[in-house]
């Protein structure tokens, strides 16, 4: 099961053998409130004021699709637990009705188990049933959106200023991250020349938005860490080797998060300053950062949220899965487990959800003087398009314009 926000989505099968039974009214009330809060979010995606109740109808499609995904994911866990005789609660949905702050309108949902999971086969079934079922639903939702794309006029109806400015869409704003599966589905099923909404406008299209978000949440749930769904699957398949897999993935999240920090650091020191300490920092770090900018710019695109996830999973979810007895899970479940990890890789968005602020075109030349501080000319077409040329007062191994043109 999952809980999700615009910057984090997590899941765990919570075990509480002493939990008191919750009234059915609580589950129904939370479900109803989450429906309302997701309708608010959907109306905001549609360009309407979410505070006005009469506008909530514009968020109905988004809300119904998102709730369908969450229901399928949670009841996948629930029915698998019942099948193995593990007592489990109905889903607890978490509404987040905070307009202009909560982009998706919910923190997701979770269930609790009130009985011990008896063996690895049961652990695998309970852990894998949610993400596999939820993935099939969000994949179907996304495919419907891909095969029924409206024309550019739909976007112009929400943003008439784009049409007035003579552009199809801007290159700034909030972007959904890149996925292998997304690119593959677009390449396979969209005819050449068809208008495809960019990743910074996709949230206006309910089927594409929920489909992408459901796949993103599924990939986070399938991280092979601790009590996440991927942790259950990984432990059921590999036993104690899950500890090694978890640490590899955890350190990879750290590196991806640090990539975002390095991108920010590069943008701070690429601008010239007469300060000597600043110049020393440039000499120490700029060659390496420029090399990354030219040869591996994707590193700077890492999602800063991975640092939060690394902290959260290390201290709350934990990296190691608690021991569960049982024999090997068998060939069929092993195949399903590998399918789950293929889904994880194909829906993994290393750059998460990120923002590119609007930057007006600027071109300027810094005044030259006779000091040893390197001179540079900056051409800024956008926040992520900076070309820098140094004079010969900088070391020759990285002062050529050929090296810096990109």
CSV table of C-alpha atoms in Angstrom, one decimal:
chain,number,residue,atom,x,y,z
A,1,UNK,CA,0.0,0.0,0.0
A,2,UNK,CA,1.1,3.5,-0.4
A,3,UNK,CA,1.1,7.0,1.0
A,4,UNK,CA,2.1,9.7,-1.5
A,5,UNK,CA,2.7,13.4,-1.8
A,6,UNK,CA,4.2,15.6,-4.4
A,7,UNK,CA,7.7,14.9,-3.2
A,8,UNK,CA,7.4,11.5,-1.5
A,9,UNK,CA,5.4,8.4,-1.7
A,10,UNK,CA,5.9,5.4,0.6
A,11,UNK,CA,4.2,2.2,1.6
A,12,UNK,CA,4.4,-0.4,4.3
A,13,UNK,CA,2.3,-3.2,5.6
A,14,UNK,CA,2.0,-2.0,9.2
A,15,UNK,CA,1.9,-4.8,11.7
A,16,UNK,CA,0.0,-4.2,15.0
A,17,UNK,CA,-1.1,-7.3,16.7
A,18,UNK,CA,-2.7,-5.4,19.6
A,19,UNK,CA,-4.6,-2.9,17.4
A,20,UNK,CA,-8.2,-2.2,18.3
A,21,UNK,CA,-10.7,-2.7,15.5
A,22,UNK,CA,-11.6,0.6,13.8
A,23,UNK,CA,-15.2,1.4,13.1
A,24,UNK,CA,-16.3,1.1,9.5
A,25,UNK,CA,-17.4,4.7,9.7
A,26,UNK,CA,-13.8,5.9,10.1
A,27,UNK,CA,-12.7,4.1,6.9
A,28,UNK,CA,-15.8,5.4,5.0
A,29,UNK,CA,-15.3,9.0,6.3
A,30,UNK,CA,-11.6,9.0,5.4
A,31,UNK,CA,-12.4,7.7,1.9
A,32,UNK,CA,-15.1,10.4,1.4
A,33,UNK,CA,-12.8,13.2,2.6
A,34,UNK,CA,-10.0,11.9,0.3
A,35,UNK,CA,-12.4,11.9,-2.6
A,36,UNK,CA,-13.2,15.6,-1.8
A,37,UNK,CA,-9.6,16.6,-1.4
A,38,UNK,CA,-8.5,14.9,-4.7
A,39,UNK,CA,-11.4,16.7,-6.5
A,40,UNK,CA,-10.0,19.9,-5.2
A,41,UNK,CA,-6.6,19.0,-6.5
A,42,UNK,CA,-8.1,18.0,-9.9
A,43,UNK,CA,-10.0,21.2,-10.2
A,44,UNK,CA,-6.7,23.1,-9.6
A,45,UNK,CA,-5.0,21.0,-12.4
A,46,UNK,CA,-7.9,22.0,-14.6
A,47,UNK,CA,-7.1,25.7,-14.1
A,48,UNK,CA,-10.0,26.4,-11.7
A,49,UNK,CA,-10.1,27.9,-8.2
A,50,UNK,CA,-10.2,24.8,-5.9
A,51,UNK,CA,-11.5,26.8,-3.0
A,52,UNK,CA,-14.8,27.3,-4.9
A,53,UNK,CA,-16.9,24.1,-4.3
A,54,UNK,CA,-18.8,24.5,-7.5
A,55,UNK,CA,-15.5,24.1,-9.4
A,56,UNK,CA,-14.8,20.6,-7.8
A,57,UNK,CA,-16.8,19.0,-10.7
A,58,UNK,CA,-13.9,19.9,-12.9
A,59,UNK,CA,-11.7,17.6,-10.8
A,60,UNK,CA,-14.1,14.6,-10.9
A,61,UNK,CA,-12.2,12.7,-13.6
A,62,UNK,CA,-8.8,13.1,-11.9
A,63,UNK,CA,-10.2,12.2,-8.5
A,64,UNK,CA,-12.1,9.1,-9.7
A,65,UNK,CA,-9.0,7.8,-11.5
A,66,UNK,CA,-6.6,8.4,-8.6
A,67,UNK,CA,-9.0,6.8,-6.1
A,68,UNK,CA,-9.4,3.8,-8.4
A,69,UNK,CA,-5.6,3.4,-8.5
A,70,UNK,CA,-5.3,3.7,-4.7
A,71,UNK,CA,-8.3,1.3,-4.1
A,72,UNK,CA,-6.8,-1.3,-6.4
A,73,UNK,CA,-3.4,-1.1,-4.8
A,74,UNK,CA,-4.7,-1.3,-1.2
A,75,UNK,CA,-7.3,-4.0,-1.8
A,76,UNK,CA,-4.6,-6.0,-3.6
A,77,UNK,CA,-2.8,-6.2,-0.3
A,78,UNK,CA,-6.0,-6.7,1.6
A,79,UNK,CA,-7.3,-9.7,-0.3
A,80,UNK,CA,-3.9,-11.3,-0.4
A,81,UNK,CA,-3.7,-11.0,3.4
A,82,UNK,CA,-7.2,-12.5,3.7
A,83,UNK,CA,-6.2,-15.4,1.4
A,84,UNK,CA,-3.3,-16.3,3.7
A,85,UNK,CA,-5.3,-16.0,6.8
A,86,UNK,CA,-3.6,-12.8,8.0
A,87,UNK,CA,-6.0,-10.4,9.7
A,88,UNK,CA,-5.9,-7.0,8.0
A,89,UNK,CA,-7.7,-3.7,8.3
A,90,UNK,CA,-9.6,-2.0,5.5
A,91,UNK,CA,-7.6,0.8,3.9
A,92,UNK,CA,-7.0,4.1,5.8
A,93,UNK,CA,-7.1,6.9,3.2
A,94,UNK,CA,-5.3,10.1,4.1
A,95,UNK,CA,-6.8,13.3,2.7
A,96,UNK,CA,-4.8,16.4,2.2
A,97,UNK,CA,-7.2,19.3,1.4
A,98,UNK,CA,-4.7,22.1,1.3
A,99,UNK,CA,-5.1,24.0,-2.0
A,100,UNK,CA,-2.0,25.3,-3.8
A,101,UNK,CA,0.2,23.2,-1.4
A,102,UNK,CA,-0.9,19.7,-1.9
A,103,UNK,CA,-0.7,19.0,-5.6
A,104,UNK,CA,-2.2,15.6,-5.6
A,105,UNK,CA,-4.8,16.0,-2.8
A,106,UNK,CA,-3.8,13.0,-0.7
A,107,UNK,CA,-1.0,11.4,1.2
A,108,UNK,CA,-2.2,8.0,-0.1
A,109,UNK,CA,-3.5,5.1,2.0
A,110,UNK,CA,-2.3,2.2,4.1
A,111,UNK,CA,-3.6,-1.0,5.8
A,112,UNK,CA,-2.5,-2.7,9.0
A,113,UNK,CA,-2.1,-6.4,9.6
A,114,UNK,CA,-3.2,-7.7,13.0
A,115,UNK,CA,-1.6,-11.1,12.6
A,116,UNK,CA,1.9,-12.5,11.9
A,117,UNK,CA,2.8,-13.2,8.3
A,118,UNK,CA,3.4,-17.0,8.4
A,119,UNK,CA,5.9,-17.6,5.7
A,120,UNK,CA,7.7,-16.1,2.7
A,121,UNK,CA,5.1,-17.2,0.2
A,122,UNK,CA,2.5,-15.2,2.1
A,123,UNK,CA,4.9,-12.3,2.5
A,124,UNK,CA,5.5,-12.3,-1.3
A,125,UNK,CA,1.8,-12.5,-2.1
A,126,UNK,CA,0.9,-9.7,0.3
A,127,UNK,CA,3.8,-7.5,-0.7
A,128,UNK,CA,3.5,-8.0,-4.5
A,129,UNK,CA,-0.2,-8.0,-5.0
A,130,UNK,CA,-0.7,-4.3,-4.3
A,131,UNK,CA,1.9,-2.8,-6.7
A,132,UNK,CA,1.2,-5.3,-9.4
A,133,UNK,CA,-2.5,-4.7,-9.3
A,134,UNK,CA,-2.1,-1.0,-9.0
A,135,UNK,CA,0.4,-0.9,-11.9
A,136,UNK,CA,-2.0,-2.7,-14.2
A,137,UNK,CA,-4.7,-0.1,-13.4
A,138,UNK,CA,-2.4,3.0,-13.9
A,139,UNK,CA,-1.0,1.5,-17.0
A,140,UNK,CA,-4.5,1.1,-18.5
A,141,UNK,CA,-5.3,4.7,-17.4
A,142,UNK,CA,-2.2,6.0,-19.0
A,143,UNK,CA,-2.7,4.0,-22.2
A,144,UNK,CA,-6.3,5.4,-22.6
A,145,UNK,CA,-4.9,8.9,-22.2
A,146,UNK,CA,-2.2,8.2,-24.8
A,147,UNK,CA,-4.7,6.8,-27.3
A,148,UNK,CA,-7.2,9.6,-26.8
A,149,UNK,CA,-5.0,12.7,-26.8
A,150,UNK,CA,-6.9,16.0,-27.4
A,151,UNK,CA,-5.4,18.6,-29.7
A,152,UNK,CA,-3.4,21.7,-28.7
A,153,UNK,CA,-6.7,23.6,-28.3
A,154,UNK,CA,-7.4,21.8,-25.1
A,155,UNK,CA,-4.2,23.3,-23.6
A,156,UNK,CA,-5.0,26.7,-25.0
A,157,UNK,CA,-8.4,26.5,-23.3
A,158,UNK,CA,-6.6,26.3,-19.9
A,159,UNK,CA,-3.7,28.7,-20.9
A,160,UNK,CA,-5.0,31.1,-23.5
A,161,UNK,CA,-1.9,33.2,-22.8
A,162,UNK,CA,0.2,30.6,-24.6
A,163,UNK,CA,-1.8,31.1,-27.8
A,164,UNK,CA,-1.6,34.9,-27.4
A,165,UNK,CA,2.2,34.7,-27.0
A,166,UNK,CA,2.4,32.5,-30.1
A,167,UNK,CA,3.9,29.5,-28.3
A,168,UNK,CA,2.7,25.9,-27.9
A,169,UNK,CA,4.0,25.7,-24.3
A,170,UNK,CA,6.7,27.3,-22.1
A,171,UNK,CA,10.0,25.7,-21.2
A,172,UNK,CA,9.5,26.6,-17.5
A,173,UNK,CA,7.2,25.3,-14.8
A,174,UNK,CA,6.8,22.0,-12.9
A,175,UNK,CA,8.0,19.0,-14.7
A,176,UNK,CA,7.1,15.3,-14.2
A,177,UNK,CA,10.3,13.2,-14.5
A,178,UNK,CA,11.5,10.9,-17.3
A,179,UNK,CA,10.5,7.3,-17.4
A,180,UNK,CA,11.7,4.5,-19.7
A,181,UNK,CA,8.1,3.1,-19.9
A,182,UNK,CA,6.6,6.5,-20.7
A,183,UNK,CA,9.0,7.1,-23.6
A,184,UNK,CA,8.5,3.6,-24.9
A,185,UNK,CA,4.7,3.8,-24.8
A,186,UNK,CA,4.8,7.2,-26.6
A,187,UNK,CA,7.1,5.8,-29.3
A,188,UNK,CA,5.0,2.7,-29.8
A,189,UNK,CA,1.4,4.1,-29.8
A,190,UNK,CA,1.6,7.7,-30.8
A,191,UNK,CA,1.6,8.5,-34.5
A,192,UNK,CA,4.4,10.8,-35.7
A,193,UNK,CA,3.2,14.4,-35.9
A,194,UNK,CA,0.6,13.9,-33.1
A,195,UNK,CA,0.6,16.6,-30.5
A,196,UNK,CA,2.1,15.2,-27.2
A,197,UNK,CA,1.7,17.2,-24.0
A,198,UNK,CA,5.1,18.1,-22.6
A,199,UNK,CA,6.1,16.9,-19.1
A,200,UNK,CA,5.5,20.4,-17.7
A,201,UNK,CA,1.9,20.4,-18.9
A,202,UNK,CA,0.9,16.8,-18.5
A,203,UNK,CA,-1.0,17.4,-15.2
A,204,UNK,CA,-3.8,19.2,-17.1
A,205,UNK,CA,-4.6,15.8,-18.7
A,206,UNK,CA,-6.2,13.6,-16.0
A,207,UNK,CA,-5.6,10.2,-17.6
A,208,UNK,CA,-1.9,11.1,-18.3
A,209,UNK,CA,-1.4,12.7,-14.9
A,210,UNK,CA,-2.9,9.8,-12.9
A,211,UNK,CA,-1.2,7.2,-15.1
A,212,UNK,CA,2.2,8.9,-14.7
A,213,UNK,CA,1.8,9.5,-11.0
A,214,UNK,CA,0.5,5.9,-10.3
A,215,UNK,CA,3.6,4.5,-12.1
A,216,UNK,CA,5.9,6.9,-10.1
A,217,UNK,CA,4.3,5.8,-6.8
A,218,UNK,CA,4.5,2.2,-7.8
A,219,UNK,CA,8.3,2.5,-8.5
A,220,UNK,CA,8.8,4.1,-5.1
A,221,UNK,CA,6.8,1.3,-3.4
A,222,UNK,CA,9.0,-1.2,-5.2
A,223,UNK,CA,12.3,0.1,-3.8
A,224,UNK,CA,13.8,-3.0,-2.2
A,225,UNK,CA,14.1,-1.5,1.3
A,226,UNK,CA,12.8,-2.6,4.6
A,227,UNK,CA,9.0,-2.6,5.0
A,228,UNK,CA,8.3,-1.2,1.5
A,229,UNK,CA,6.6,-3.5,-0.9
A,230,UNK,CA,9.8,-4.0,-2.7
A,231,UNK,CA,11.5,-4.9,0.5
A,232,UNK,CA,8.9,-7.6,1.1
A,233,UNK,CA,9.3,-9.0,-2.4
A,234,UNK,CA,13.1,-8.8,-2.2
A,235,UNK,CA,13.3,-10.6,1.1
A,236,UNK,CA,10.8,-13.3,0.0
A,237,UNK,CA,13.0,-13.9,-3.1
A,238,UNK,CA,16.5,-13.6,-1.8
A,239,UNK,CA,16.3,-13.9,2.0
A,240,UNK,CA,19.2,-12.3,3.9
A,241,UNK,CA,20.7,-11.0,0.6
A,242,UNK,CA,18.0,-8.4,0.7
A,243,UNK,CA,20.4,-6.5,3.1
A,244,UNK,CA,23.0,-6.1,0.4
A,245,UNK,CA,20.5,-5.1,-2.3
A,246,UNK,CA,19.0,-2.5,0.1
A,247,UNK,CA,22.3,-0.9,0.7
A,248,UNK,CA,23.2,-0.7,-2.9
A,249,UNK,CA,19.9,1.0,-3.7
A,250,UNK,CA,20.2,3.3,-0.6
A,251,UNK,CA,23.6,4.6,-1.7
A,252,UNK,CA,22.3,5.1,-5.2
A,253,UNK,CA,19.6,7.3,-3.8
A,254,UNK,CA,22.2,9.3,-2.0
A,255,UNK,CA,24.2,9.8,-5.2
A,256,UNK,CA,21.2,10.9,-7.2
A,257,UNK,CA,20.2,13.4,-4.5
A,258,UNK,CA,23.7,14.8,-4.4
A,259,UNK,CA,23.6,15.2,-8.1
A,260,UNK,CA,20.9,17.8,-7.6
A,261,UNK,CA,23.0,19.6,-5.0
A,262,UNK,CA,26.0,19.6,-7.4
A,263,UNK,CA,23.8,21.2,-10.1
A,264,UNK,CA,22.8,23.9,-7.7
A,265,UNK,CA,26.4,24.4,-6.6
A,266,UNK,CA,27.6,24.7,-10.2
A,267,UNK,CA,25.1,27.5,-10.9
A,268,UNK,CA,26.3,29.4,-7.9
A,269,UNK,CA,30.0,29.4,-8.7
A,270,UNK,CA,29.8,29.7,-12.5
A,271,UNK,CA,29.1,33.4,-12.1
A,272,UNK,CA,32.2,35.6,-11.7
A,273,UNK,CA,33.0,37.5,-8.5
A,274,UNK,CA,36.1,39.6,-7.4
A,275,UNK,CA,36.1,37.8,-4.0
A,276,UNK,CA,39.3,35.9,-3.6
A,277,UNK,CA,37.8,33.1,-1.6
A,278,UNK,CA,35.1,32.7,-4.2
A,279,UNK,CA,37.8,32.5,-6.9
A,280,UNK,CA,39.7,29.8,-4.9
A,281,UNK,CA,36.5,27.8,-4.8
A,282,UNK,CA,36.1,28.2,-8.5
A,283,UNK,CA,39.6,27.0,-9.2
A,284,UNK,CA,39.0,24.0,-6.9
A,285,UNK,CA,35.6,22.8,-8.1
A,286,UNK,CA,34.7,24.4,-11.4
A,287,UNK,CA,36.9,22.1,-13.7
A,288,UNK,CA,35.1,19.0,-12.3
A,289,UNK,CA,31.7,20.6,-12.4
A,290,UNK,CA,32.2,21.8,-16.0
A,291,UNK,CA,33.3,18.4,-17.0
A,292,UNK,CA,30.0,16.9,-15.6
A,293,UNK,CA,28.0,19.7,-17.2
A,294,UNK,CA,29.4,18.8,-20.6
A,295,UNK,CA,29.8,15.0,-20.5
A,296,UNK,CA,27.2,13.9,-18.0
A,297,UNK,CA,24.6,16.7,-17.5
A,298,UNK,CA,22.0,14.2,-16.4
A,299,UNK,CA,23.8,14.0,-13.1
A,300,UNK,CA,22.6,17.5,-12.3
A,301,UNK,CA,19.0,16.4,-13.0
A,302,UNK,CA,18.8,14.1,-10.0
A,303,UNK,CA,15.8,14.7,-7.8
A,304,UNK,CA,16.7,16.3,-4.5
A,305,UNK,CA,13.8,14.3,-3.0
A,306,UNK,CA,16.1,11.2,-3.0
A,307,UNK,CA,18.0,12.7,-0.1
A,308,UNK,CA,14.8,12.9,1.9
A,309,UNK,CA,13.9,9.3,0.8
A,310,UNK,CA,17.4,8.1,1.9
A,311,UNK,CA,16.9,9.7,5.3
A,312,UNK,CA,13.3,8.6,5.7
A,313,UNK,CA,13.9,4.9,4.7
A,314,UNK,CA,17.1,4.7,6.8
A,315,UNK,CA,15.5,5.9,10.0
A,316,UNK,CA,11.8,5.1,9.7
A,317,UNK,CA,11.3,2.4,7.1
A,318,UNK,CA,14.7,0.8,7.9
A,319,UNK,CA,16.8,-0.9,5.3
A,320,UNK,CA,16.8,-4.5,6.5
A,321,UNK,CA,13.6,-6.6,6.4
A,322,UNK,CA,12.7,-8.4,9.6
A,323,UNK,CA,13.2,-12.2,9.3
A,324,UNK,CA,10.3,-14.3,8.1
A,325,UNK,CA,10.5,-18.1,8.1
A,326,UNK,CA,9.6,-20.4,5.2
A,327,UNK,CA,10.7,-22.4,2.2
A,328,UNK,CA,11.7,-20.9,-1.2
A,329,UNK,CA,8.7,-19.2,-2.8
A,330,UNK,CA,8.8,-21.3,-6.0
A,331,UNK,CA,9.3,-20.7,-9.7
A,332,UNK,CA,6.0,-18.8,-10.5
A,333,UNK,CA,6.5,-16.3,-7.7
A,334,UNK,CA,10.1,-15.8,-8.7
A,335,UNK,CA,9.0,-14.9,-12.2
A,336,UNK,CA,6.4,-12.5,-10.8
A,337,UNK,CA,9.1,-11.0,-8.6
A,338,UNK,CA,11.4,-10.3,-11.5
A,339,UNK,CA,8.4,-8.8,-13.4
A,340,UNK,CA,7.9,-6.5,-10.4
A,341,UNK,CA,11.6,-5.4,-10.5
A,342,UNK,CA,11.3,-4.8,-14.3
A,343,UNK,CA,8.3,-2.6,-13.6
A,344,UNK,CA,10.4,-0.8,-10.9
A,345,UNK,CA,13.2,0.0,-13.4
A,346,UNK,CA,10.9,1.0,-16.3
A,347,UNK,CA,8.8,3.4,-14.1
A,348,UNK,CA,11.8,4.8,-12.1
A,349,UNK,CA,12.0,8.6,-12.6
A,350,UNK,CA,15.5,9.6,-11.4
A,351,UNK,CA,14.6,13.3,-11.7
A,352,UNK,CA,11.3,12.9,-9.8
A,353,UNK,CA,9.1,16.0,-9.9
A,354,UNK,CA,11.1,19.2,-10.3
A,355,UNK,CA,10.6,22.9,-11.1
A,356,UNK,CA,12.3,25.1,-13.7
A,357,UNK,CA,11.7,28.8,-12.9
A,358,UNK,CA,11.0,31.2,-15.6
A,359,UNK,CA,14.1,33.1,-16.7
A,360,UNK,CA,14.0,36.0,-19.2
A,361,UNK,CA,16.6,35.8,-21.9
A,362,UNK,CA,19.8,37.7,-20.8
A,363,UNK,CA,23.0,38.4,-22.6
A,364,UNK,CA,25.8,40.4,-21.1
A,365,UNK,CA,29.5,40.8,-21.1
A,366,UNK,CA,31.6,41.3,-17.9
A,367,UNK,CA,34.2,44.0,-18.0
A,368,UNK,CA,37.7,42.8,-18.4
A,369,UNK,CA,40.6,43.9,-16.2
A,370,UNK,CA,44.2,43.0,-15.7
A,371,UNK,CA,43.8,40.8,-12.6
A,372,UNK,CA,44.3,37.0,-12.7
A,373,UNK,CA,40.7,36.3,-12.0
A,374,UNK,CA,39.3,34.4,-15.1
A,375,UNK,CA,37.1,36.5,-17.3
A,376,UNK,CA,34.0,34.9,-18.7
A,377,UNK,CA,31.1,35.7,-21.0
A,378,UNK,CA,27.7,34.2,-20.0
A,379,UNK,CA,24.9,33.5,-22.4
A,380,UNK,CA,21.8,32.5,-20.6
A,381,UNK,CA,18.9,31.2,-22.6
A,382,UNK,CA,17.4,29.4,-19.6
A,383,UNK,CA,18.4,28.4,-16.2
A,384,UNK,CA,19.9,25.2,-17.5
A,385,UNK,CA,21.6,26.6,-20.6
A,386,UNK,CA,24.7,28.5,-19.6
A,387,UNK,CA,27.7,28.7,-21.9
A,388,UNK,CA,30.9,29.9,-20.4
A,389,UNK,CA,34.2,30.9,-22.1
A,390,UNK,CA,37.4,31.6,-20.2
A,391,UNK,CA,40.4,33.7,-21.2
A,392,UNK,CA,43.9,32.4,-21.0
A,393,UNK,CA,44.4,33.5,-17.4
A,394,UNK,CA,42.7,30.2,-16.4
A,395,UNK,CA,44.5,26.9,-16.7
A,396,UNK,CA,44.7,25.8,-20.3
A,397,UNK,CA,43.4,22.3,-19.7
A,398,UNK,CA,39.8,23.6,-19.5
A,399,UNK,CA,39.8,27.1,-21.1
A,400,UNK,CA,39.0,26.2,-24.7
A,401,UNK,CA,35.7,27.2,-26.2
A,402,UNK,CA,35.5,23.8,-27.8
A,403,UNK,CA,35.4,22.2,-24.3
A,404,UNK,CA,32.8,24.6,-23.1
A,405,UNK,CA,30.4,24.7,-26.1
A,406,UNK,CA,27.4,22.4,-25.6
